[in-house]
Amino acid sequence: HKVSSTSAWDSPVYIYFNLRNKILFLRKNASLSQWLPHLPRLTYFYVRQFVRLSLKWRSAVKTRAAWFAVRDGLNNFTGEFGKGSLDLVMKAE
């Protein structure tokens, strides 16, 4: 499949949906007791993503997309048409 420029693997849109949907999937398919054993690994994964985006890539837009993704995922928020806070992420670009 051809990848569009708005959803390339390193775009803010991809980062937003990838990080948010991981959390939404866990919320939908696992109970809190099933989350707990994996919490250290999940925490490491998300902290690593924030460090990579903010320090290595130095991308404020991508870091902001990641913050909105985590917030929306934890709040179980998908917004209108499943977008969540994507419109706020796109305004920052």
Short mmCIF file of C-alpha atoms in Angstrom, two decimals:
data_model
loop_
_atom_site.label_atom_id
_atom_site.label_comp_id
_atom_site.label_asym_id
_atom_site.label_seq_id
_atom_site.Cartn_x
_atom_site.Cartn_y
_atom_site.Cartn_z
CA HIS A 1 0.00 0.00 0.00
CA LYS A 2 1.12 3.49 -0.72
CA VAL A 3 1.55 5.60 2.41
CA SER A 4 0.16 9.12 2.36
CA SER A 5 2.20 12.03 3.68
CA THR A 6 -0.28 12.73 6.46
CA SER A 7 -0.07 9.23 7.88
CA ALA A 8 3.57 8.32 7.26
CA TRP A 9 5.15 6.32 10.09
CA ASP A 10 6.81 9.39 11.60
CA SER A 11 3.99 11.91 11.13
CA PRO A 12 2.11 13.42 14.11
CA VAL A 13 -1.09 11.78 12.85
CA TYR A 14 0.50 8.31 12.89
CA ILE A 15 2.06 8.89 16.30
CA TYR A 16 -1.26 10.09 17.71
CA PHE A 17 -3.32 7.16 16.44
CA ASN A 18 -0.65 4.55 17.22
CA LEU A 19 -0.20 5.59 20.84
CA ARG A 20 -3.87 6.33 21.52
CA ASN A 21 -5.16 3.13 19.98
CA LYS A 22 -2.79 0.95 22.02
CA ILE A 23 -4.39 2.31 25.17
CA LEU A 24 -7.92 2.08 23.78
CA PHE A 25 -7.33 -1.54 22.80
CA LEU A 26 -6.17 -2.42 26.31
CA ARG A 27 -9.08 -0.56 27.90
CA LYS A 28 -11.56 -2.41 25.72
CA ASN A 29 -10.06 -5.90 25.91
CA ALA A 30 -8.42 -6.16 29.33
CA SER A 31 -9.48 -5.55 32.91
CA LEU A 32 -7.36 -3.47 35.28
CA SER A 33 -6.06 -6.65 36.93
CA GLN A 34 -4.82 -7.81 33.54
CA TRP A 35 -3.12 -4.43 32.95
CA LEU A 36 -1.17 -4.41 36.22
CA PRO A 37 1.47 -7.04 35.33
CA HIS A 38 2.24 -5.12 32.14
CA LEU A 39 2.21 -1.64 33.67
CA PRO A 40 6.03 -1.36 34.03
CA ARG A 41 6.53 -2.31 30.37
CA LEU A 42 3.80 0.07 29.21
CA THR A 43 5.24 2.88 31.31
CA TYR A 44 8.70 2.25 29.88
CA PHE A 45 7.31 2.22 26.33
CA TYR A 46 5.48 5.54 26.68
CA VAL A 47 8.31 7.28 28.55
CA ARG A 48 10.73 6.08 25.86
CA GLN A 49 8.45 7.50 23.16
CA PHE A 50 8.30 10.90 24.87
CA VAL A 51 12.08 11.02 25.36
CA ARG A 52 12.68 10.01 21.77
CA LEU A 53 10.25 12.57 20.38
CA SER A 54 11.30 15.48 22.57
CA LEU A 55 15.06 14.94 22.93
CA LYS A 56 16.19 12.92 19.94
CA TRP A 57 13.87 14.29 17.25
CA ARG A 58 13.28 17.60 19.05
CA SER A 59 9.82 17.78 17.60
CA ALA A 60 7.33 19.76 19.63
CA VAL A 61 4.48 18.86 17.28
CA LYS A 62 5.11 15.11 17.54
CA THR A 63 5.57 15.32 21.31
CA ARG A 64 2.29 17.23 21.55
CA ALA A 65 0.60 14.54 19.44
CA ALA A 66 1.89 11.91 21.85
CA TRP A 67 0.60 13.82 24.91
CA PHE A 68 -2.85 14.19 23.37
CA ALA A 69 -2.82 10.51 22.40
CA VAL A 70 -2.09 9.34 25.94
CA ARG A 71 -4.63 11.74 27.43
CA ASP A 72 -7.35 10.69 24.98
CA GLY A 73 -6.55 7.00 25.42
CA LEU A 74 -6.68 7.14 29.21
CA ASN A 75 -9.92 9.14 29.09
CA ASN A 76 -11.37 6.70 26.54
CA PHE A 77 -12.00 9.65 24.23
CA THR A 78 -12.22 9.16 20.51
CA GLY A 79 -14.09 12.36 19.68
CA GLU A 80 -16.07 13.06 16.56
CA PHE A 81 -15.56 10.35 13.92
CA GLY A 82 -12.89 8.71 16.11
CA LYS A 83 -10.51 11.67 15.82
CA GLY A 84 -10.15 12.61 19.48
CA SER A 85 -7.83 15.61 19.82
CA LEU A 86 -6.39 15.17 16.36
CA ASP A 87 -7.68 18.57 15.27
CA LEU A 88 -5.58 20.19 18.03
CA VAL A 89 -2.53 18.24 16.90
CA MET A 90 -3.04 19.31 13.29
CA LYS A 91 -3.38 22.99 14.26
CA ALA A 92 0.10 22.90 15.75
CA GLU A 93 1.66 21.68 12.50
#
